PDB file of C-alpha atoms in Angstrom:
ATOM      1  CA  UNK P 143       4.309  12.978 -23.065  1.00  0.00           C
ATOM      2  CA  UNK P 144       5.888  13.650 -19.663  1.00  0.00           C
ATOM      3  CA  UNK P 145       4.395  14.046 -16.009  1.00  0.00           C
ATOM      4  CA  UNK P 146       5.181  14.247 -12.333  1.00  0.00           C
ATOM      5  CA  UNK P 147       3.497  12.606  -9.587  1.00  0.00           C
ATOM      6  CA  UNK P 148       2.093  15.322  -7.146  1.00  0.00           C
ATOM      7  CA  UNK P 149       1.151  15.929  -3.623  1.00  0.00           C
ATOM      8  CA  UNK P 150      -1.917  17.623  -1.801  1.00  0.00           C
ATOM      9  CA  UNK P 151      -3.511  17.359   1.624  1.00  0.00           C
ATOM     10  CA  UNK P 152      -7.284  17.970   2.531  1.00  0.00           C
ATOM     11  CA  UNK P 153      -8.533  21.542   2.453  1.00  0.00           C
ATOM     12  CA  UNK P 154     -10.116  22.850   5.936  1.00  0.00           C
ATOM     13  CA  UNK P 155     -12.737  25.363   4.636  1.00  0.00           C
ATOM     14  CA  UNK P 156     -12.561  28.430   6.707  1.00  0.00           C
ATOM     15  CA  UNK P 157     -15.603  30.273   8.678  1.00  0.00           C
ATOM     16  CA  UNK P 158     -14.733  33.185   5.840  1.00  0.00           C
ATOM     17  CA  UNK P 159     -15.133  30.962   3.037  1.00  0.00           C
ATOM     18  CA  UNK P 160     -18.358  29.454   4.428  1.00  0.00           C
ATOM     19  CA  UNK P 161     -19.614  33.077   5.349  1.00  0.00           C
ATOM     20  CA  UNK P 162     -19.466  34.150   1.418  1.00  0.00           C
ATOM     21  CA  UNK P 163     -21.458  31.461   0.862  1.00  0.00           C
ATOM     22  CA  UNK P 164     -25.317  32.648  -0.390  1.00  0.00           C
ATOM     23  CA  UNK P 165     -28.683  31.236  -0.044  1.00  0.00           C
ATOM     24  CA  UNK P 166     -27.074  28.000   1.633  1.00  0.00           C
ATOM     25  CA  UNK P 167     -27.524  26.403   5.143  1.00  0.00           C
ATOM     26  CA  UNK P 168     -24.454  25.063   6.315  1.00  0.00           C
ATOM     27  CA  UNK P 169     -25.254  21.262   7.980  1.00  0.00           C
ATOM     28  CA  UNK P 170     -22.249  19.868   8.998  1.00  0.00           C
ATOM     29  CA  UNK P 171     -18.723  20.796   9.091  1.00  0.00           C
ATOM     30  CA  UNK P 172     -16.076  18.980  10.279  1.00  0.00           C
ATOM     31  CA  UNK P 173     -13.720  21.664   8.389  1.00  0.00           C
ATOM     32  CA  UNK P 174     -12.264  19.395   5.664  1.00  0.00           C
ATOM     33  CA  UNK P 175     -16.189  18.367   4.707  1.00  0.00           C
ATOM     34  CA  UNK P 176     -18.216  20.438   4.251  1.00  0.00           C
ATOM     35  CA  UNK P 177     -22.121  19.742   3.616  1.00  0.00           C
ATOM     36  CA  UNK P 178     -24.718  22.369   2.506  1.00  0.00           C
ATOM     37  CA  UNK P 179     -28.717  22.849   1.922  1.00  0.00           C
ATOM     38  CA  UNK P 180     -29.741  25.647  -0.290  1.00  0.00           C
ATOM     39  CA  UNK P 181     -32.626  27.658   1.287  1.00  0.00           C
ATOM     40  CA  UNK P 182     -33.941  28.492  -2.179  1.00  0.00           C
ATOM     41  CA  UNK P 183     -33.724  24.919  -4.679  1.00  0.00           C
ATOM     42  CA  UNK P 184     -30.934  26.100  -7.480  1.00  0.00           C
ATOM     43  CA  UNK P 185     -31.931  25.490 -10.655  1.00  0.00           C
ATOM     44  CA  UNK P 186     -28.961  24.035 -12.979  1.00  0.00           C
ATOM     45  CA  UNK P 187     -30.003  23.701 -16.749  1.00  0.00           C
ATOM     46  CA  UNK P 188     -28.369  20.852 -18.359  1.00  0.00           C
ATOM     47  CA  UNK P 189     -25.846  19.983 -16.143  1.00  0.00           C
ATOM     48  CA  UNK P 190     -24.190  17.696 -18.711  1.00  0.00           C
ATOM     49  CA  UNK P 191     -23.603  21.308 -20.839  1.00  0.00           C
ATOM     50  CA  UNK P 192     -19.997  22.217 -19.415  1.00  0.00           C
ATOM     51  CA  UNK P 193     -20.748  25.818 -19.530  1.00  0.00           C
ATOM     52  CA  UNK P 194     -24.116  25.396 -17.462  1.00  0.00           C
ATOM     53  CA  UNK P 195     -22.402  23.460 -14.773  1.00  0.00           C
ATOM     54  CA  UNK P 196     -19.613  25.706 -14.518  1.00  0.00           C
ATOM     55  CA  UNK P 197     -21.182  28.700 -14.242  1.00  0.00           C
ATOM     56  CA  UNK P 198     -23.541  26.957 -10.963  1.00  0.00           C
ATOM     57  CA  UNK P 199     -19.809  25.713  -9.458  1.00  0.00           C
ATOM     58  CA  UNK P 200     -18.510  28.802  -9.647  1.00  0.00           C
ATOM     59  CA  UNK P 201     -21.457  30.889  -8.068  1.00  0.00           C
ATOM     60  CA  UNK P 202     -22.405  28.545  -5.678  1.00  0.00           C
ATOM     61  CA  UNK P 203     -19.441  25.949  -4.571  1.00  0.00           C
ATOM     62  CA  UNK P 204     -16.042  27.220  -2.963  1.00  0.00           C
ATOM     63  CA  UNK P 205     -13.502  26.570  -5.476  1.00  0.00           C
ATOM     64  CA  UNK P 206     -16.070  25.723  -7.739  1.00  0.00           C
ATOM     65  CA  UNK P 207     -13.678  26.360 -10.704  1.00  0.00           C
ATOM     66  CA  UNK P 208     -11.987  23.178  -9.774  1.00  0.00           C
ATOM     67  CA  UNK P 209     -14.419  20.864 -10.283  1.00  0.00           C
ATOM     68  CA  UNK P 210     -15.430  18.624 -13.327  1.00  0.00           C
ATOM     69  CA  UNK P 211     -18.442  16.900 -14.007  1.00  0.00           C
ATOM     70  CA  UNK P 212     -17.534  12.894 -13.735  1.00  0.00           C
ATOM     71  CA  UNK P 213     -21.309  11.360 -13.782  1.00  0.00           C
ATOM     72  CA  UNK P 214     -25.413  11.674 -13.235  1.00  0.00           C
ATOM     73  CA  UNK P 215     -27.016   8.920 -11.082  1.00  0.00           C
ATOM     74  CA  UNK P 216     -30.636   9.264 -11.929  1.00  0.00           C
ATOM     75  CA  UNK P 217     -31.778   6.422  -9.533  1.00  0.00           C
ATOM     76  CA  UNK P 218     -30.367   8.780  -6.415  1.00  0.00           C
ATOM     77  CA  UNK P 219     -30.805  12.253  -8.473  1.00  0.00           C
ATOM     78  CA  UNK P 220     -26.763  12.859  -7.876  1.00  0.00           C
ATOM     79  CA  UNK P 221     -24.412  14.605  -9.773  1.00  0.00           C
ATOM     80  CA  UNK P 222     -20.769  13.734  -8.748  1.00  0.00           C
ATOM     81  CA  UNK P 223     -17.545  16.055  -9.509  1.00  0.00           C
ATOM     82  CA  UNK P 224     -14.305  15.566  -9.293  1.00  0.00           C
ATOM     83  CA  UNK P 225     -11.216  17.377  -8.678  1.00  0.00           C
ATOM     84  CA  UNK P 226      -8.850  18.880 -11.441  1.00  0.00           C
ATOM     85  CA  UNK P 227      -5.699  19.933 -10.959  1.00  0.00           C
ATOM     86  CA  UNK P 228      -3.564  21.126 -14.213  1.00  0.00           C
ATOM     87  CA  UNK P 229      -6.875  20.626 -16.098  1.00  0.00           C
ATOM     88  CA  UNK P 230      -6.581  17.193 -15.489  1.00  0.00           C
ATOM     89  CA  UNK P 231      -9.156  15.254 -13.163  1.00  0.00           C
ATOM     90  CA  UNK P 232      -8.265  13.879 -10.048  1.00  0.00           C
ATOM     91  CA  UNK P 233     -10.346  10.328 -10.436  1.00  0.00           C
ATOM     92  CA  UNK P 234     -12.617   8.734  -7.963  1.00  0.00           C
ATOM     93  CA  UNK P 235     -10.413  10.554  -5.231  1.00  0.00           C
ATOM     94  CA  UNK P 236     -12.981  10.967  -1.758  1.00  0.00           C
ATOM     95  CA  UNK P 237     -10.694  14.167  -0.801  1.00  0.00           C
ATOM     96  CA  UNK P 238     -11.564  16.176  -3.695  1.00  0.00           C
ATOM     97  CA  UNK P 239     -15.095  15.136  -4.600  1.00  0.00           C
ATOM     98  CA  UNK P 240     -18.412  17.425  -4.924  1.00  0.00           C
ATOM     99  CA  UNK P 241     -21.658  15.139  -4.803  1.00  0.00           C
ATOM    100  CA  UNK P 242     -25.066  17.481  -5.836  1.00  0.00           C
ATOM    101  CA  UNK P 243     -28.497  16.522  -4.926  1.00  0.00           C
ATOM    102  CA  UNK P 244     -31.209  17.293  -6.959  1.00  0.00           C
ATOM    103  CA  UNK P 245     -35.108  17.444  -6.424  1.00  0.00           C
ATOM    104  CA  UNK P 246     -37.532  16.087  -9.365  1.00  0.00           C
ATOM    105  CA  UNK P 247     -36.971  19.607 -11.318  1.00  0.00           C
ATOM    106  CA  UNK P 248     -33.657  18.836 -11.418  1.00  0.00           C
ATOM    107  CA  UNK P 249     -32.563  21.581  -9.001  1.00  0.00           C
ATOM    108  CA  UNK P 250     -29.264  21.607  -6.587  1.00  0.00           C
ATOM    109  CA  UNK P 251     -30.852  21.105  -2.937  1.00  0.00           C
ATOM    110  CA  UNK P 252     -27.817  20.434  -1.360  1.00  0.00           C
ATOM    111  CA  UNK P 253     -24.398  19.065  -1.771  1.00  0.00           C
ATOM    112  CA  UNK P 254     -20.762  17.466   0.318  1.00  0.00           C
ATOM    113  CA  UNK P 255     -17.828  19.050  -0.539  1.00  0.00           C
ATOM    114  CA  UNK P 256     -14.176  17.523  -0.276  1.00  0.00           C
ATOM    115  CA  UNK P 257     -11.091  19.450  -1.851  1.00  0.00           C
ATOM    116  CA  UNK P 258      -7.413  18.833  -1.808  1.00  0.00           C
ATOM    117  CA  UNK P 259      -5.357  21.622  -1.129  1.00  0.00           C
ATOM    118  CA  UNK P 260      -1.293  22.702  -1.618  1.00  0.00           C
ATOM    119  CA  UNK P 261      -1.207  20.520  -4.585  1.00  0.00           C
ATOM    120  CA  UNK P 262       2.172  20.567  -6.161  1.00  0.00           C
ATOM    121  CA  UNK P 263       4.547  18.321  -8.456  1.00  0.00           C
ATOM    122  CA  UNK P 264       7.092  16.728  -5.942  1.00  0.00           C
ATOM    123  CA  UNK P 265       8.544  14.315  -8.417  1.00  0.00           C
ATOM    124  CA  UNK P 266      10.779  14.659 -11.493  1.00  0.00           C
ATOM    125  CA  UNK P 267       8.798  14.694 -14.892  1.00  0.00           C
ATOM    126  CA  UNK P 268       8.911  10.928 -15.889  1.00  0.00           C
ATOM    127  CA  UNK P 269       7.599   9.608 -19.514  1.00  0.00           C
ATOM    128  CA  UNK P 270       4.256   8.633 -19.285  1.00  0.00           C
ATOM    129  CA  UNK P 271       3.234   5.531 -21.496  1.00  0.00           C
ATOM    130  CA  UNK P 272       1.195   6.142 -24.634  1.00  0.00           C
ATOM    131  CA  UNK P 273      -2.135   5.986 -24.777  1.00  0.00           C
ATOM    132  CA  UNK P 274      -1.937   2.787 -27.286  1.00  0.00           C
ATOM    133  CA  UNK P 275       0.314   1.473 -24.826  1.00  0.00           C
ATOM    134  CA  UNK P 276      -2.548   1.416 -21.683  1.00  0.00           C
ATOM    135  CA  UNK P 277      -5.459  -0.089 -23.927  1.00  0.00           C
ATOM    136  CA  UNK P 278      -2.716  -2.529 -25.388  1.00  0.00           C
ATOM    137  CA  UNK P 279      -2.890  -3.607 -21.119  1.00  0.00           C
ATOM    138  CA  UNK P 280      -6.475  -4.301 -21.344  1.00  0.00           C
ATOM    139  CA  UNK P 281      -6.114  -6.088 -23.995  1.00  0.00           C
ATOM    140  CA  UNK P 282      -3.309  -8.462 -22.749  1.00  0.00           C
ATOM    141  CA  UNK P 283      -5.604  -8.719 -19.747  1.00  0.00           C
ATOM    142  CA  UNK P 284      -8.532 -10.105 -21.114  1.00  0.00           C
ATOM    143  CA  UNK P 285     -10.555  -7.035 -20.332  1.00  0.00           C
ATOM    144  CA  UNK P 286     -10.838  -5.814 -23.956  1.00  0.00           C
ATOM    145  CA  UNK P 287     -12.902  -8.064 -26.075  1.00  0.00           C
ATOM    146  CA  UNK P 288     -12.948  -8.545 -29.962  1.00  0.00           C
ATOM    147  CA  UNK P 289     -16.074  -6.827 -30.347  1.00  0.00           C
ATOM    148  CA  UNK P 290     -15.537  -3.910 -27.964  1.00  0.00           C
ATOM    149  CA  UNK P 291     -15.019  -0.339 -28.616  1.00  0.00           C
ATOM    150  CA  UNK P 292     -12.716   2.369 -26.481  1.00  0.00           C
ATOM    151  CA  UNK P 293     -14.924   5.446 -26.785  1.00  0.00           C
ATOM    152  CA  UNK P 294     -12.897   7.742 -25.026  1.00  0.00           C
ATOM    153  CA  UNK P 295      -9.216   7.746 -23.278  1.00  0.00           C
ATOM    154  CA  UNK P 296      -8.174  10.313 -21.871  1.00  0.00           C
ATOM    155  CA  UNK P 297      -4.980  11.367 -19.331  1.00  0.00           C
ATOM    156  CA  UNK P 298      -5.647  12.617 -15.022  1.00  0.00           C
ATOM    157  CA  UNK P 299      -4.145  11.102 -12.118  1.00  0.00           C
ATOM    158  CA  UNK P 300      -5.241   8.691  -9.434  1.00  0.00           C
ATOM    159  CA  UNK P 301      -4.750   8.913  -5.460  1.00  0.00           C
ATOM    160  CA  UNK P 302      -2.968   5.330  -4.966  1.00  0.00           C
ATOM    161  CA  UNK P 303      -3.086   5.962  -1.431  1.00  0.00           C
ATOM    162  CA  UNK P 304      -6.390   7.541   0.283  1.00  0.00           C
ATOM    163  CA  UNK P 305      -7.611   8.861   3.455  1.00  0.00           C
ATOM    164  CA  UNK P 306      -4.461   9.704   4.819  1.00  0.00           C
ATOM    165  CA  UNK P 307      -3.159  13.461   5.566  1.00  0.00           C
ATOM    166  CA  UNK P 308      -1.483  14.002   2.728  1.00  0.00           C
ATOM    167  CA  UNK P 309      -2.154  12.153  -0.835  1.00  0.00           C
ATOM    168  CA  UNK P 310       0.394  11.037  -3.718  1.00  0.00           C
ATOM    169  CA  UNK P 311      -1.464  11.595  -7.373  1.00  0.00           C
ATOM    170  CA  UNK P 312      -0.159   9.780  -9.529  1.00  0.00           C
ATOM    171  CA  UNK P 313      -0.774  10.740 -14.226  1.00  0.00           C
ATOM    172  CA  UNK P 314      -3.139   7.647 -14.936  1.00  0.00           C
ATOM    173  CA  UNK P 315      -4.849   7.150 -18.206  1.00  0.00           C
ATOM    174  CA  UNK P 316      -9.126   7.226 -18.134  1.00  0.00           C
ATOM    175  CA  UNK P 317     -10.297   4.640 -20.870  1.00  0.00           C
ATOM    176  CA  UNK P 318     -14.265   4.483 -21.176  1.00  0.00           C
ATOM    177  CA  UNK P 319     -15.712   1.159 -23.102  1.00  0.00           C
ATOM    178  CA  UNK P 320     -18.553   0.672 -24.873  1.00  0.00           C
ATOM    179  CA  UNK P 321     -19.123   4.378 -23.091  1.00  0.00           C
ATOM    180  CA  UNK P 322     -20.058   2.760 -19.799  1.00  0.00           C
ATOM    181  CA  UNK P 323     -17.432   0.812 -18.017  1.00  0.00           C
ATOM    182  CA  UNK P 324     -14.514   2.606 -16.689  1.00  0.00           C
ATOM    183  CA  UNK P 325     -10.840   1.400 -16.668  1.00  0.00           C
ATOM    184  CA  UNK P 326      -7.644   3.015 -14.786  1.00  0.00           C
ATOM    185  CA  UNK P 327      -4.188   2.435 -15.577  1.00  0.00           C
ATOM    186  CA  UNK P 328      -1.097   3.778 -14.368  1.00  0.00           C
ATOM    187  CA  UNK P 329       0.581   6.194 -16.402  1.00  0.00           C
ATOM    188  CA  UNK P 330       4.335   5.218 -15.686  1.00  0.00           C
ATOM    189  CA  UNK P 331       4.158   1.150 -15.112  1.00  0.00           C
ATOM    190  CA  UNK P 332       1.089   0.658 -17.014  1.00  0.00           C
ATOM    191  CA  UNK P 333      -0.749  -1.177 -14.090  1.00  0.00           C
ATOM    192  CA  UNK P 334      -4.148  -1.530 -13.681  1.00  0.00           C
ATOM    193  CA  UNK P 335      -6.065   0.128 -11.157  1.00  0.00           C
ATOM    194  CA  UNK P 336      -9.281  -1.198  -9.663  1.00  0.00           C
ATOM    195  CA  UNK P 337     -11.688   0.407  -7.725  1.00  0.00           C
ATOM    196  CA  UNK P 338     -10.186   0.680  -4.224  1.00  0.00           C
ATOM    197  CA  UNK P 339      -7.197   1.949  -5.529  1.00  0.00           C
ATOM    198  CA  UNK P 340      -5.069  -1.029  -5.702  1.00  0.00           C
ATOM    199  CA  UNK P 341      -2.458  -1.433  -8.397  1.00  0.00           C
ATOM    200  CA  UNK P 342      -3.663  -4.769 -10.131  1.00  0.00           C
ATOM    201  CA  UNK P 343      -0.718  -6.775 -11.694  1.00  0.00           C
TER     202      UNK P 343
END
């Protein structure tokens, strides 16, 4: 398997955009965030159901298409989406994030909206490391142990380098285990990444 890194930069919504927008208060704007209430609660059905979520995002969220659901926090009653760009998801990245906020019926009240925008492949398509290759890393590393299962792995990319006008993403392989903790590791050196971003030797 082959893959580019690629390049976007923050998305300024535009009054046109926000003026399409239905049934929603807009709260703040500071034109690359954008934060809404809805007037009327939205209910979502199972928002874990792909088609259920999807067909909310694209109603209700500009460029709702683009989003993927990443994970439910029941303690704050969020639902948190990321990015996708080529069908893959843009991980953990603050630019292109959608966070939902839901009352005890489990209906949107209001959500923050990040996207990256002009996303293109700047780089020559490199060979991307197999998938055995990246748990092999964890295993090296101590972070795989005997008894421990990889319950899903899976191939997006990771912004090395946030909150800065313009963002490098970079393919990075997803591996869930024991479906609940979350590893990240770079899909041409085979790095790990941790949670702020940094490549880890």
């Amino acid at each position: 398997m082959t893959g580019g890194s690629s390049s976007g930069k923050s998305k300024i919504f535009t009054r046109d955009e926000i003026a399409k927008l239905k049934n929603q208060k807009i709260t703040a704007s500071d034109q690359s965030v954008l934060q809404a209430t809805f007037i009327h609660p939205v209910a979502i059905g199972d928002f874990e159901d792909a088609y259920s979520l999807n067909q909310f995002l694209q109603q209700n969220i500009i460029h709702g298409k683009d989003y993927a659901f990443w994970e439910y926090d029941n303690k704050s009653k969020t639902i948190t989406c990321y990015q996708k760009y080529n069908r893959r998801m843009i991980y953990k990245n603050s630019s292109g994030k959608l966070l939902l906020h839901l009352n005890e019926k489990n209906e949107v009240v209001s959500y923050e909206q990040t996207l990256l925008d002009d996303l293109e492949e700047y780089d020559k398509k490199q060979e991307i490391i197999p998938a055995i290759k990246a748990i092999e890393t964890l295993y090296k590393k101590d972070y795989l142990k005997p008894k421990d299962r990889v319950t899903k792995i899976e191939i997006g990319y990771y912004g090395l380098v946030q909150f800065t006008a313009s963002q490098v993403l970079t393919p990075t392989w997803h591996i869930v285990v024991n479906e609940k903790k979350d590893y990240f590791i770079h899909g041409f050196e085979g790095q790990i990444i941790n949670d702020k971003g940094n490549v880890l030797e």
